[in-house]
């Protein structure tokens, strides 16, 4: 009896007629509502704006993809950056529109970085195998980083496309 009153008190959406139903039917209705409303919301893919490595925290020019699994609470960051991001030679090559060696970074996070800003959340209606996406991106993505054509933003777009392709299969 007390469980029913507690659950009905928490769920103000239950119509007045339902409140006179048996305790078992109330619990079943609440369970069905929770399971249907949470379906497809276990995973999210965020675009995250971050400062450049070694750059000022207020200048968020770098972009990364962050997978969030609400069920386990885990966060996985995927991004593409120069192999030597703080080297002066890297800065000169990139600013003169040249290319440098890039690396795909996969990093487990405990929370969204304070210096990061979520710019977009991409819906992932089904389950996505994040580890498979990360391994595929590390293995197949072009490692020649260029500010014009192959940079952190094009990498995040490739991650989004990979996730969408996996969702369709």
PDB file of C-alpha atoms in Angstrom:
ATOM      1  CA  UNK A   1       0.000   0.000   0.000  1.00  0.00           C
ATOM      2  CA  UNK A   2       2.771   2.431   0.913  1.00  0.00           C
ATOM      3  CA  UNK A   3       4.732   1.703  -2.282  1.00  0.00           C
ATOM      4  CA  UNK A   4       1.662   2.476  -4.366  1.00  0.00           C
ATOM      5  CA  UNK A   5       1.085   5.778  -2.577  1.00  0.00           C
ATOM      6  CA  UNK A   6       4.755   6.703  -2.966  1.00  0.00           C
ATOM      7  CA  UNK A   7       4.842   5.895  -6.669  1.00  0.00           C
ATOM      8  CA  UNK A   8       1.549   7.659  -7.338  1.00  0.00           C
ATOM      9  CA  UNK A   9       2.712  10.689  -5.401  1.00  0.00           C
ATOM     10  CA  UNK A  10       5.858  10.922  -7.530  1.00  0.00           C
ATOM     11  CA  UNK A  11       4.004  10.520 -10.802  1.00  0.00           C
ATOM     12  CA  UNK A  12       1.529  13.395 -10.947  1.00  0.00           C
ATOM     13  CA  UNK A  13       0.775  12.470 -14.563  1.00  0.00           C
ATOM     14  CA  UNK A  14      -1.313   9.476 -13.431  1.00  0.00           C
ATOM     15  CA  UNK A  15      -5.004  10.384 -13.945  1.00  0.00           C
ATOM     16  CA  UNK A  16      -7.298  10.475 -10.926  1.00  0.00           C
ATOM     17  CA  UNK A  17      -9.138   7.323 -12.129  1.00  0.00           C
ATOM     18  CA  UNK A  18      -5.838   5.418 -12.113  1.00  0.00           C
ATOM     19  CA  UNK A  19      -5.217   6.271  -8.486  1.00  0.00           C
ATOM     20  CA  UNK A  20      -8.084   4.005  -7.486  1.00  0.00           C
ATOM     21  CA  UNK A  21      -6.682   1.080  -9.496  1.00  0.00           C
ATOM     22  CA  UNK A  22      -5.064  -1.881  -7.827  1.00  0.00           C
ATOM     23  CA  UNK A  23      -1.439  -1.489  -6.662  1.00  0.00           C
ATOM     24  CA  UNK A  24      -0.243  -4.027  -9.211  1.00  0.00           C
ATOM     25  CA  UNK A  25      -1.800  -2.210 -12.186  1.00  0.00           C
ATOM     26  CA  UNK A  26      -0.364   1.125 -11.029  1.00  0.00           C
ATOM     27  CA  UNK A  27       3.139  -0.286 -10.873  1.00  0.00           C
ATOM     28  CA  UNK A  28       2.747  -1.885 -14.322  1.00  0.00           C
ATOM     29  CA  UNK A  29       1.514   1.407 -15.816  1.00  0.00           C
ATOM     30  CA  UNK A  30       4.426   3.334 -14.303  1.00  0.00           C
ATOM     31  CA  UNK A  31       6.923   0.715 -15.487  1.00  0.00           C
ATOM     32  CA  UNK A  32       5.526   0.799 -19.034  1.00  0.00           C
ATOM     33  CA  UNK A  33       5.653   4.594 -19.081  1.00  0.00           C
ATOM     34  CA  UNK A  34       9.276   4.640 -17.857  1.00  0.00           C
ATOM     35  CA  UNK A  35      10.421   1.951 -20.285  1.00  0.00           C
ATOM     36  CA  UNK A  36       8.748   3.596 -23.284  1.00  0.00           C
ATOM     37  CA  UNK A  37      10.013   7.070 -22.431  1.00  0.00           C
ATOM     38  CA  UNK A  38      13.603   5.918 -21.891  1.00  0.00           C
ATOM     39  CA  UNK A  39      13.854   3.750 -25.010  1.00  0.00           C
ATOM     40  CA  UNK A  40      16.470   5.148 -27.378  1.00  0.00           C
ATOM     41  CA  UNK A  41      17.779   7.695 -24.883  1.00  0.00           C
ATOM     42  CA  UNK A  42      20.560   5.544 -23.412  1.00  0.00           C
ATOM     43  CA  UNK A  43      23.187   6.962 -25.776  1.00  0.00           C
ATOM     44  CA  UNK A  44      23.889  10.465 -26.977  1.00  0.00           C
ATOM     45  CA  UNK A  45      26.524  11.842 -29.319  1.00  0.00           C
ATOM     46  CA  UNK A  46      27.665  15.374 -28.570  1.00  0.00           C
ATOM     47  CA  UNK A  47      29.742  17.827 -30.587  1.00  0.00           C
ATOM     48  CA  UNK A  48      32.037  19.500 -28.106  1.00  0.00           C
ATOM     49  CA  UNK A  49      33.910  22.786 -28.646  1.00  0.00           C
ATOM     50  CA  UNK A  50      37.245  22.802 -26.796  1.00  0.00           C
ATOM     51  CA  UNK A  51      40.278  25.071 -26.657  1.00  0.00           C
ATOM     52  CA  UNK A  52      43.269  24.122 -28.784  1.00  0.00           C
ATOM     53  CA  UNK A  53      45.910  22.088 -26.958  1.00  0.00           C
ATOM     54  CA  UNK A  54      48.089  24.653 -25.201  1.00  0.00           C
ATOM     55  CA  UNK A  55      45.735  27.483 -26.206  1.00  0.00           C
ATOM     56  CA  UNK A  56      43.737  29.858 -24.028  1.00  0.00           C
ATOM     57  CA  UNK A  57      40.654  28.246 -22.456  1.00  0.00           C
ATOM     58  CA  UNK A  58      38.287  30.906 -23.785  1.00  0.00           C
ATOM     59  CA  UNK A  59      39.250  30.288 -27.433  1.00  0.00           C
ATOM     60  CA  UNK A  60      37.313  27.116 -28.256  1.00  0.00           C
ATOM     61  CA  UNK A  61      38.373  26.348 -31.828  1.00  0.00           C
ATOM     62  CA  UNK A  62      38.839  22.581 -31.509  1.00  0.00           C
ATOM     63  CA  UNK A  63      35.920  20.191 -32.007  1.00  0.00           C
ATOM     64  CA  UNK A  64      35.512  16.675 -30.640  1.00  0.00           C
ATOM     65  CA  UNK A  65      32.827  13.989 -30.545  1.00  0.00           C
ATOM     66  CA  UNK A  66      31.724  12.714 -27.140  1.00  0.00           C
ATOM     67  CA  UNK A  67      29.649   9.558 -26.731  1.00  0.00           C
ATOM     68  CA  UNK A  68      27.543   9.546 -23.583  1.00  0.00           C
ATOM     69  CA  UNK A  69      26.017   6.316 -22.316  1.00  0.00           C
ATOM     70  CA  UNK A  70      23.314   7.253 -19.796  1.00  0.00           C
ATOM     71  CA  UNK A  71      22.891   3.656 -18.675  1.00  0.00           C
ATOM     72  CA  UNK A  72      26.506   3.163 -17.557  1.00  0.00           C
ATOM     73  CA  UNK A  73      27.366   6.849 -17.082  1.00  0.00           C
ATOM     74  CA  UNK A  74      30.449   6.535 -19.296  1.00  0.00           C
ATOM     75  CA  UNK A  75      31.803   9.199 -21.626  1.00  0.00           C
ATOM     76  CA  UNK A  76      34.177   8.574 -24.527  1.00  0.00           C
ATOM     77  CA  UNK A  77      35.884  11.420 -26.380  1.00  0.00           C
ATOM     78  CA  UNK A  78      37.015  10.993 -29.994  1.00  0.00           C
ATOM     79  CA  UNK A  79      38.972  13.722 -31.718  1.00  0.00           C
ATOM     80  CA  UNK A  80      41.607  14.406 -34.344  1.00  0.00           C
ATOM     81  CA  UNK A  81      44.587  16.626 -33.600  1.00  0.00           C
ATOM     82  CA  UNK A  82      48.188  17.158 -34.684  1.00  0.00           C
ATOM     83  CA  UNK A  83      50.732  14.608 -33.478  1.00  0.00           C
ATOM     84  CA  UNK A  84      52.777  17.491 -32.023  1.00  0.00           C
ATOM     85  CA  UNK A  85      50.094  20.080 -31.212  1.00  0.00           C
ATOM     86  CA  UNK A  86      52.339  22.490 -29.291  1.00  0.00           C
ATOM     87  CA  UNK A  87      55.327  22.452 -31.683  1.00  0.00           C
ATOM     88  CA  UNK A  88      56.039  25.722 -33.481  1.00  0.00           C
ATOM     89  CA  UNK A  89      56.687  23.794 -36.708  1.00  0.00           C
ATOM     90  CA  UNK A  90      53.131  22.440 -36.546  1.00  0.00           C
ATOM     91  CA  UNK A  91      51.695  25.932 -36.184  1.00  0.00           C
ATOM     92  CA  UNK A  92      53.775  27.255 -39.090  1.00  0.00           C
ATOM     93  CA  UNK A  93      52.842  24.348 -41.380  1.00  0.00           C
ATOM     94  CA  UNK A  94      49.140  24.667 -40.600  1.00  0.00           C
ATOM     95  CA  UNK A  95      49.013  28.470 -40.851  1.00  0.00           C
ATOM     96  CA  UNK A  96      50.721  28.336 -44.254  1.00  0.00           C
ATOM     97  CA  UNK A  97      47.974  25.876 -45.314  1.00  0.00           C
ATOM     98  CA  UNK A  98      50.266  22.864 -45.296  1.00  0.00           C
ATOM     99  CA  UNK A  99      49.633  19.440 -43.798  1.00  0.00           C
ATOM    100  CA  UNK A 100      50.985  17.786 -40.663  1.00  0.00           C
ATOM    101  CA  UNK A 101      50.764  14.315 -39.197  1.00  0.00           C
ATOM    102  CA  UNK A 102      47.551  13.894 -37.181  1.00  0.00           C
ATOM    103  CA  UNK A 103      46.408  11.379 -34.592  1.00  0.00           C
ATOM    104  CA  UNK A 104      42.971  10.075 -33.706  1.00  0.00           C
ATOM    105  CA  UNK A 105      42.629  10.335 -29.949  1.00  0.00           C
ATOM    106  CA  UNK A 106      40.262   8.146 -27.959  1.00  0.00           C
ATOM    107  CA  UNK A 107      39.915   9.129 -24.325  1.00  0.00           C
ATOM    108  CA  UNK A 108      37.594   7.949 -21.556  1.00  0.00           C
ATOM    109  CA  UNK A 109      36.186  10.851 -19.538  1.00  0.00           C
ATOM    110  CA  UNK A 110      34.544  11.034 -16.146  1.00  0.00           C
ATOM    111  CA  UNK A 111      32.648  14.229 -17.066  1.00  0.00           C
ATOM    112  CA  UNK A 112      32.406  16.834 -19.819  1.00  0.00           C
ATOM    113  CA  UNK A 113      35.470  19.103 -19.444  1.00  0.00           C
ATOM    114  CA  UNK A 114      34.742  22.480 -17.825  1.00  0.00           C
ATOM    115  CA  UNK A 115      36.447  24.274 -20.690  1.00  0.00           C
ATOM    116  CA  UNK A 116      34.247  22.426 -23.196  1.00  0.00           C
ATOM    117  CA  UNK A 117      30.898  23.519 -24.563  1.00  0.00           C
ATOM    118  CA  UNK A 118      28.371  21.141 -26.089  1.00  0.00           C
ATOM    119  CA  UNK A 119      27.439  22.761 -29.395  1.00  0.00           C
ATOM    120  CA  UNK A 120      25.096  20.047 -30.670  1.00  0.00           C
ATOM    121  CA  UNK A 121      23.588  16.769 -29.514  1.00  0.00           C
ATOM    122  CA  UNK A 122      23.037  14.306 -32.334  1.00  0.00           C
ATOM    123  CA  UNK A 123      20.203  11.832 -31.743  1.00  0.00           C
ATOM    124  CA  UNK A 124      21.153   8.166 -31.712  1.00  0.00           C
ATOM    125  CA  UNK A 125      17.802   6.359 -31.690  1.00  0.00           C
ATOM    126  CA  UNK A 126      19.224   2.845 -31.568  1.00  0.00           C
ATOM    127  CA  UNK A 127      22.184   1.237 -29.849  1.00  0.00           C
ATOM    128  CA  UNK A 128      25.596   2.201 -31.196  1.00  0.00           C
ATOM    129  CA  UNK A 129      28.717   0.105 -30.627  1.00  0.00           C
ATOM    130  CA  UNK A 130      31.011   2.952 -29.627  1.00  0.00           C
ATOM    131  CA  UNK A 131      34.154   0.813 -29.442  1.00  0.00           C
ATOM    132  CA  UNK A 132      33.639  -0.376 -33.019  1.00  0.00           C
ATOM    133  CA  UNK A 133      33.199   3.203 -34.239  1.00  0.00           C
ATOM    134  CA  UNK A 134      36.351   4.283 -32.373  1.00  0.00           C
ATOM    135  CA  UNK A 135      38.437   1.394 -33.743  1.00  0.00           C
ATOM    136  CA  UNK A 136      37.181   1.963 -37.295  1.00  0.00           C
ATOM    137  CA  UNK A 137      37.959   5.690 -37.134  1.00  0.00           C
ATOM    138  CA  UNK A 138      41.446   5.034 -35.734  1.00  0.00           C
ATOM    139  CA  UNK A 139      42.172   2.493 -38.472  1.00  0.00           C
ATOM    140  CA  UNK A 140      40.722   4.186 -41.541  1.00  0.00           C
ATOM    141  CA  UNK A 141      40.759   7.949 -41.059  1.00  0.00           C
ATOM    142  CA  UNK A 142      43.243   9.945 -43.189  1.00  0.00           C
ATOM    143  CA  UNK A 143      46.111  11.052 -40.912  1.00  0.00           C
ATOM    144  CA  UNK A 144      47.194  14.114 -42.937  1.00  0.00           C
ATOM    145  CA  UNK A 145      45.757  17.038 -40.971  1.00  0.00           C
ATOM    146  CA  UNK A 146      45.064  20.237 -42.884  1.00  0.00           C
ATOM    147  CA  UNK A 147      43.143  23.303 -41.770  1.00  0.00           C
ATOM    148  CA  UNK A 148      41.382  23.488 -45.130  1.00  0.00           C
ATOM    149  CA  UNK A 149      40.138  19.978 -45.850  1.00  0.00           C
ATOM    150  CA  UNK A 150      40.951  17.405 -43.152  1.00  0.00           C
ATOM    151  CA  UNK A 151      40.654  18.784 -39.645  1.00  0.00           C
ATOM    152  CA  UNK A 152      38.899  18.182 -36.333  1.00  0.00           C
ATOM    153  CA  UNK A 153      35.547  19.378 -37.703  1.00  0.00           C
ATOM    154  CA  UNK A 154      35.611  17.064 -40.731  1.00  0.00           C
ATOM    155  CA  UNK A 155      36.634  14.252 -38.372  1.00  0.00           C
ATOM    156  CA  UNK A 156      33.601  14.836 -36.129  1.00  0.00           C
ATOM    157  CA  UNK A 157      31.384  14.882 -39.207  1.00  0.00           C
ATOM    158  CA  UNK A 158      32.911  11.534 -40.276  1.00  0.00           C
ATOM    159  CA  UNK A 159      32.173  10.124 -36.795  1.00  0.00           C
ATOM    160  CA  UNK A 160      28.541  11.269 -37.065  1.00  0.00           C
ATOM    161  CA  UNK A 161      28.219   9.638 -40.489  1.00  0.00           C
ATOM    162  CA  UNK A 162      29.780   6.407 -39.188  1.00  0.00           C
ATOM    163  CA  UNK A 163      27.299   6.306 -36.302  1.00  0.00           C
ATOM    164  CA  UNK A 164      24.376   6.954 -38.643  1.00  0.00           C
ATOM    165  CA  UNK A 165      25.535   4.177 -40.985  1.00  0.00           C
ATOM    166  CA  UNK A 166      25.831   1.783 -38.059  1.00  0.00           C
ATOM    167  CA  UNK A 167      22.321   2.733 -36.919  1.00  0.00           C
ATOM    168  CA  UNK A 168      20.891   1.875 -40.350  1.00  0.00           C
ATOM    169  CA  UNK A 169      22.387  -1.626 -40.368  1.00  0.00           C
TER     170      UNK A 169
END
